[in-house]
GROMACS .gro file of C-alpha atoms in nm:
model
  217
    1UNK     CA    1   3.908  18.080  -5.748
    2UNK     CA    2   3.603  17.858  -5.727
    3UNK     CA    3   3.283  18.002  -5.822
    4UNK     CA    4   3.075  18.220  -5.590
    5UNK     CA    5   3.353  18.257  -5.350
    6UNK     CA    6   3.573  18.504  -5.238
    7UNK     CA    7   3.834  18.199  -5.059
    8UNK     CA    8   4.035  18.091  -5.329
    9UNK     CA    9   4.071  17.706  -5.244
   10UNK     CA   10   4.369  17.513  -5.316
   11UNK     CA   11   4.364  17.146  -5.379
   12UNK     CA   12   4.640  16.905  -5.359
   13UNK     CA   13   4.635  16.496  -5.387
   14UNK     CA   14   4.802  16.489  -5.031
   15UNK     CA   15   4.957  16.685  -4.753
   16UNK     CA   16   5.072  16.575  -4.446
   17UNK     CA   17   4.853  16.789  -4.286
   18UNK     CA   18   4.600  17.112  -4.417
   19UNK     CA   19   4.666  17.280  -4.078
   20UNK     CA   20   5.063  17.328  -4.073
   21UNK     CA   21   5.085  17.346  -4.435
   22UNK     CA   22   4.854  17.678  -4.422
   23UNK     CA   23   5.000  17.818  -4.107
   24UNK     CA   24   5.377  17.772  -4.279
   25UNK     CA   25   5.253  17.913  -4.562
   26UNK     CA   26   5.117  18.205  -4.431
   27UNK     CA   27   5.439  18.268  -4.249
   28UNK     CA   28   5.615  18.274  -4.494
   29UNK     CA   29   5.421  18.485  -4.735
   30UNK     CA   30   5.312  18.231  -4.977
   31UNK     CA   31   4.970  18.267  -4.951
   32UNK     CA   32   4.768  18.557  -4.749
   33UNK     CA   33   4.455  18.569  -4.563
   34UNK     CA   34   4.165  18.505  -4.664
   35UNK     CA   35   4.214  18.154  -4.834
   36UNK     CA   36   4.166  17.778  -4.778
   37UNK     CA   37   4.350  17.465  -4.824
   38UNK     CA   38   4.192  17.077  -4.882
   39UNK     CA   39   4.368  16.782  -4.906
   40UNK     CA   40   4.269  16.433  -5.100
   41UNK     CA   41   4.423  16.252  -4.849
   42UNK     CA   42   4.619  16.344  -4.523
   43UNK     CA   43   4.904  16.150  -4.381
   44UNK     CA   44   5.016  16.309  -4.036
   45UNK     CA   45   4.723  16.599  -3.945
   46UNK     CA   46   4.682  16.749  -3.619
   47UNK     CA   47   4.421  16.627  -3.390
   48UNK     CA   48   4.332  16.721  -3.060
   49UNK     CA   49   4.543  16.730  -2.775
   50UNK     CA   50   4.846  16.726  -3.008
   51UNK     CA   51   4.717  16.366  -3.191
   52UNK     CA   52   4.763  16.304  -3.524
   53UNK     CA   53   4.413  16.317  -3.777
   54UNK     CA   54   4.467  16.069  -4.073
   55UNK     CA   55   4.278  15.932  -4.304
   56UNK     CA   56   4.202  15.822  -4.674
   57UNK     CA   57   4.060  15.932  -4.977
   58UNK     CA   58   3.673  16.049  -4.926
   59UNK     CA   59   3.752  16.186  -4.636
   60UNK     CA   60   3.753  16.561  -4.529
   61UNK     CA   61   4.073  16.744  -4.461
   62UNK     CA   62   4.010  17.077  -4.536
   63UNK     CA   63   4.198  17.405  -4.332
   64UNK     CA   64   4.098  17.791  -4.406
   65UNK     CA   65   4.172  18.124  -4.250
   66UNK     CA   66   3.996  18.475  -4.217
   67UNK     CA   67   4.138  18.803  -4.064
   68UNK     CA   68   4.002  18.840  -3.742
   69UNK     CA   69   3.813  19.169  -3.893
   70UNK     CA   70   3.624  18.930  -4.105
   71UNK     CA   71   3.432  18.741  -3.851
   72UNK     CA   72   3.109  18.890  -3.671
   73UNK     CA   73   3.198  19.158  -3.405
   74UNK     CA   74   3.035  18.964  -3.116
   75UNK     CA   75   3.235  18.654  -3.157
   76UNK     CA   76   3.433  18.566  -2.855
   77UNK     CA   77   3.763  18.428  -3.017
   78UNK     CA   78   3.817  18.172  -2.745
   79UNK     CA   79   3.537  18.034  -2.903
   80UNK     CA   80   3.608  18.063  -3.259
   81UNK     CA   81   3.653  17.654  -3.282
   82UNK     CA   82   3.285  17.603  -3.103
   83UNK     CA   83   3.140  17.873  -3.387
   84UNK     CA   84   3.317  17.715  -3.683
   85UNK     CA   85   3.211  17.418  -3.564
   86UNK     CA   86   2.838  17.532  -3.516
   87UNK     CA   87   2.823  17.661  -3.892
   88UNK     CA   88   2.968  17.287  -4.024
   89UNK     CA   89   2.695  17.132  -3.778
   90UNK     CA   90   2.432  17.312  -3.967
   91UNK     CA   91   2.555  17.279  -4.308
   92UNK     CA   92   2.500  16.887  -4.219
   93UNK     CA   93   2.169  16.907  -4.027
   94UNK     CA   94   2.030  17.128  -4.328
   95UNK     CA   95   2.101  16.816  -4.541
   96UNK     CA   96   1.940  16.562  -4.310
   97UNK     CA   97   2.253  16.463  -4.105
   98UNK     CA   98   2.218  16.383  -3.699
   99UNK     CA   99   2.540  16.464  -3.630
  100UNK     CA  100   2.583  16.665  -3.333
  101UNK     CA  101   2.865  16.877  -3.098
  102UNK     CA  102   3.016  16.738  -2.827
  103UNK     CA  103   3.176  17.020  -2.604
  104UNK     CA  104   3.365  17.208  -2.735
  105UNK     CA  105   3.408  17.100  -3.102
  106UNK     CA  106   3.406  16.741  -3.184
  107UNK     CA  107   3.162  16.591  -3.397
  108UNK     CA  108   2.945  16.293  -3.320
  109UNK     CA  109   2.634  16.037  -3.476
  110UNK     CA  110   2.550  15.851  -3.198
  111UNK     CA  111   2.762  15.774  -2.966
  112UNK     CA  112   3.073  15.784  -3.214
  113UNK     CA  113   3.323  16.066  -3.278
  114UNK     CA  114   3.362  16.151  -3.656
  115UNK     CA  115   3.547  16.439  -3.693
  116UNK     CA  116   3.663  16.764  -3.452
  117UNK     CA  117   3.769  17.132  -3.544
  118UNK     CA  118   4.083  17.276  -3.446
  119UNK     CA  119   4.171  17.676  -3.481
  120UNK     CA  120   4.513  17.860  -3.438
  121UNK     CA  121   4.566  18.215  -3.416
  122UNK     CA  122   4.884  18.359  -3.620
  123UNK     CA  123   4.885  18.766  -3.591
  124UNK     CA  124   4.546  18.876  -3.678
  125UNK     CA  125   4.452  18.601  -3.892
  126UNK     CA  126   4.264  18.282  -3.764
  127UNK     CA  127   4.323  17.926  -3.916
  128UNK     CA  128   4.017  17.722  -3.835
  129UNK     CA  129   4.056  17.291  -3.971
  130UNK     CA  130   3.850  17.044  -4.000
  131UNK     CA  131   3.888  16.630  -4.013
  132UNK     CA  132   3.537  16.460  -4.051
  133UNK     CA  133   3.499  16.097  -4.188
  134UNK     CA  134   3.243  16.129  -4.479
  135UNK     CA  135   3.272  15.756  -4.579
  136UNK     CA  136   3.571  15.595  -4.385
  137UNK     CA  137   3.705  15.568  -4.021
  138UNK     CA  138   3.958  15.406  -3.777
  139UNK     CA  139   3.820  15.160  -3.500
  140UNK     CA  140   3.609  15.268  -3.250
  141UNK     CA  141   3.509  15.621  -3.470
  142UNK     CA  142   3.214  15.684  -3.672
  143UNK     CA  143   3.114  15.845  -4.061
  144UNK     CA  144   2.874  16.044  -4.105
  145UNK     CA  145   2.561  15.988  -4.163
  146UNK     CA  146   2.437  16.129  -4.498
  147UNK     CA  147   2.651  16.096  -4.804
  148UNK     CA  148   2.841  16.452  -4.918
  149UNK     CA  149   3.179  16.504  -5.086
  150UNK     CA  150   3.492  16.685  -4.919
  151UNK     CA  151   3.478  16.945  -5.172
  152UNK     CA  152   3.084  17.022  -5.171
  153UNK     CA  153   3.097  17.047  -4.798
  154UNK     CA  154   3.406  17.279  -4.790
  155UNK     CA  155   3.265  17.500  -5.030
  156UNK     CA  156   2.948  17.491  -4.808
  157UNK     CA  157   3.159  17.580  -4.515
  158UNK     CA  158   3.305  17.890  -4.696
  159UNK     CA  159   3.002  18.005  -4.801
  160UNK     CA  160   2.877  18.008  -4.439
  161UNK     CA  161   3.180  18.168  -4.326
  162UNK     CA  162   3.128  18.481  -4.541
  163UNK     CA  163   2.757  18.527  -4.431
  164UNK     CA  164   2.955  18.656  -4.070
  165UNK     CA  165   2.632  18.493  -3.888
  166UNK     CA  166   2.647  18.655  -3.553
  167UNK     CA  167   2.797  18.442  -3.262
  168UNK     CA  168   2.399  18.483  -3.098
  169UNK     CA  169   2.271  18.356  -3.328
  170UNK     CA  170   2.481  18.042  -3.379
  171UNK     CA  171   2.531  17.991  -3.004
  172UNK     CA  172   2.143  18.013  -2.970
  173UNK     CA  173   2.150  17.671  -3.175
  174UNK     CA  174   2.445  17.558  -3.026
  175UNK     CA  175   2.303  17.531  -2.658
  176UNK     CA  176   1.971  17.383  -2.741
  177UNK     CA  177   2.164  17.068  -2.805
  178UNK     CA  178   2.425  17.116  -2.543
  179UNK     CA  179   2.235  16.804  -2.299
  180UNK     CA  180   2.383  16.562  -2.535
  181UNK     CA  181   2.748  16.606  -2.358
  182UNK     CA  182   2.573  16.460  -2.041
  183UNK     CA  183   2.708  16.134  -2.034
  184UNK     CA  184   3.058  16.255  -2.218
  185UNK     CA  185   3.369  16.356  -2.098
  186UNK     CA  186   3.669  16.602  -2.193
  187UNK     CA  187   4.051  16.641  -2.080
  188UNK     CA  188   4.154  16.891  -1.901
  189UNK     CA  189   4.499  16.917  -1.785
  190UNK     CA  190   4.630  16.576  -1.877
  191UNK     CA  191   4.286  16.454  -1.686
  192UNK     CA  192   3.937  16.287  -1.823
  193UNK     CA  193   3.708  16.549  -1.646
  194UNK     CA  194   3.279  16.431  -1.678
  195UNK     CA  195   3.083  16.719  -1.826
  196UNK     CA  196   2.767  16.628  -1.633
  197UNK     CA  197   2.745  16.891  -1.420
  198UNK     CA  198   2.894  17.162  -1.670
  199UNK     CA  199   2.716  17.478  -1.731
  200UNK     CA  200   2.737  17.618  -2.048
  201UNK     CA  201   2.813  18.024  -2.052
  202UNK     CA  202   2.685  18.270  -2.353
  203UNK     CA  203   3.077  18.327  -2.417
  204UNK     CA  204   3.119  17.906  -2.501
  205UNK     CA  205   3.327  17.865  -2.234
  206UNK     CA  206   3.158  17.641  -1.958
  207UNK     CA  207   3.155  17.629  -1.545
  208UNK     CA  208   3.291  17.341  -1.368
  209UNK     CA  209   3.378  17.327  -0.951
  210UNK     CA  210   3.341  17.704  -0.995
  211UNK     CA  211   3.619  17.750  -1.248
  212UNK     CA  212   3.562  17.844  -1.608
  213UNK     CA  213   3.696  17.669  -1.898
  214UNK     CA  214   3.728  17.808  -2.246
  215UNK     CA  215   3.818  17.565  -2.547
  216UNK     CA  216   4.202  17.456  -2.537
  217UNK     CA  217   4.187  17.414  -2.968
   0.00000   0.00000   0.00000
């Protein structure tokens, strides 16, 4: 168990990817809620819209999961990726990083994705993972811009996980900066959908053509 936490964190040289490995393993009964997994390097990890995350060494791969009972009573769990997400963010922007959200939970310096959060909800337990490029990336991505190691910044995110800040609080942050996503874009349905004229709702979800959307990951 690493020190000061409750999460024991397990470690291996590579997995294919953090995400399945934890969800198989907590089907199966190897390993039980609340706990974490972080990977060296990852070699097939799931990205958004069903895309594979991979990268090398330096890198974060890094998957965890809570009961539901363990995360702040006015957290709305269709946005449990946008409040993961939020808690990373500020981990970073405590240590001097820019980085910022697009909607709903992709990470960005400039004009450059870096990294995203996907969740998953098996019974009552919810597996939240994270790929962010701390010092390499493919074409046409970003790194971060500060320097921080996989493990320092996943024992960071634990750590902010067990303080159960209230979703009010973190959303209060989150939609100060929520202008940047002006000139970005999302899919929805199979389609690239603008998010200029989105409005962003106290639940995460946001209003667009008079139809709600809620984050798909």
């Amino acid at each position: 168990m690493e020190k000061g936490l409750t999460l024991v964190i397990h470690w291996f040289d590579s997995l294919e990817s953090t995400h399945q490995y934890l969800i198989t393993s907590l089907r199966e009964g190897t390993l039980f809620a609340p706990c974490a997994i972080g990977a060296t390097t990852q070699t097939n990890g799931v990205g958004s819209r069903g895309n594979a995350w991979v990268g090398e060494a330096g890198n974060l791969f890094f998957s965890f999961c809570v009961e539901e009972k363990q995360l702040p009573l006015d957290l709305p769990l269709a946005s449990v990726s946008i409040y993961f997400s939020a808690l990373v963010k500020q981990i970073l922007e405590d240590k001097g990083s820019c980085v910022w959200l697009k909607w709903p939970n992709d990470f960005y310096c400039d004009t450059k994705k870096i990294g995203g959060m996907i969740t998953t909800k098996t019974s009552v337990t919810i597996v939240g993972s994270i790929g962010l490029n701390l010092c390499s990336a493919p074409e046409n991505f970003g790194t971060l811009d500060i320097i921080i190691t996989p493990k320092a910044l996943a024992e960071d995110l634990i750590a902010k996980v067990e303080e159960k800040i209230s979703w009010k609080k973190v959303f209060s942050k989150y939609k100060i900066e929520f202008d940047q996503n002006r000139n970005f874009s999302f899919h929805l349905d199979g389609k690239l959908v603008s998010l200029r004229d989105a409005v962003l709702c106290d639940d995460g979800s946001i209003e667009l053509e008079n139809k709600k959307v809620y984050s798909l990951r």
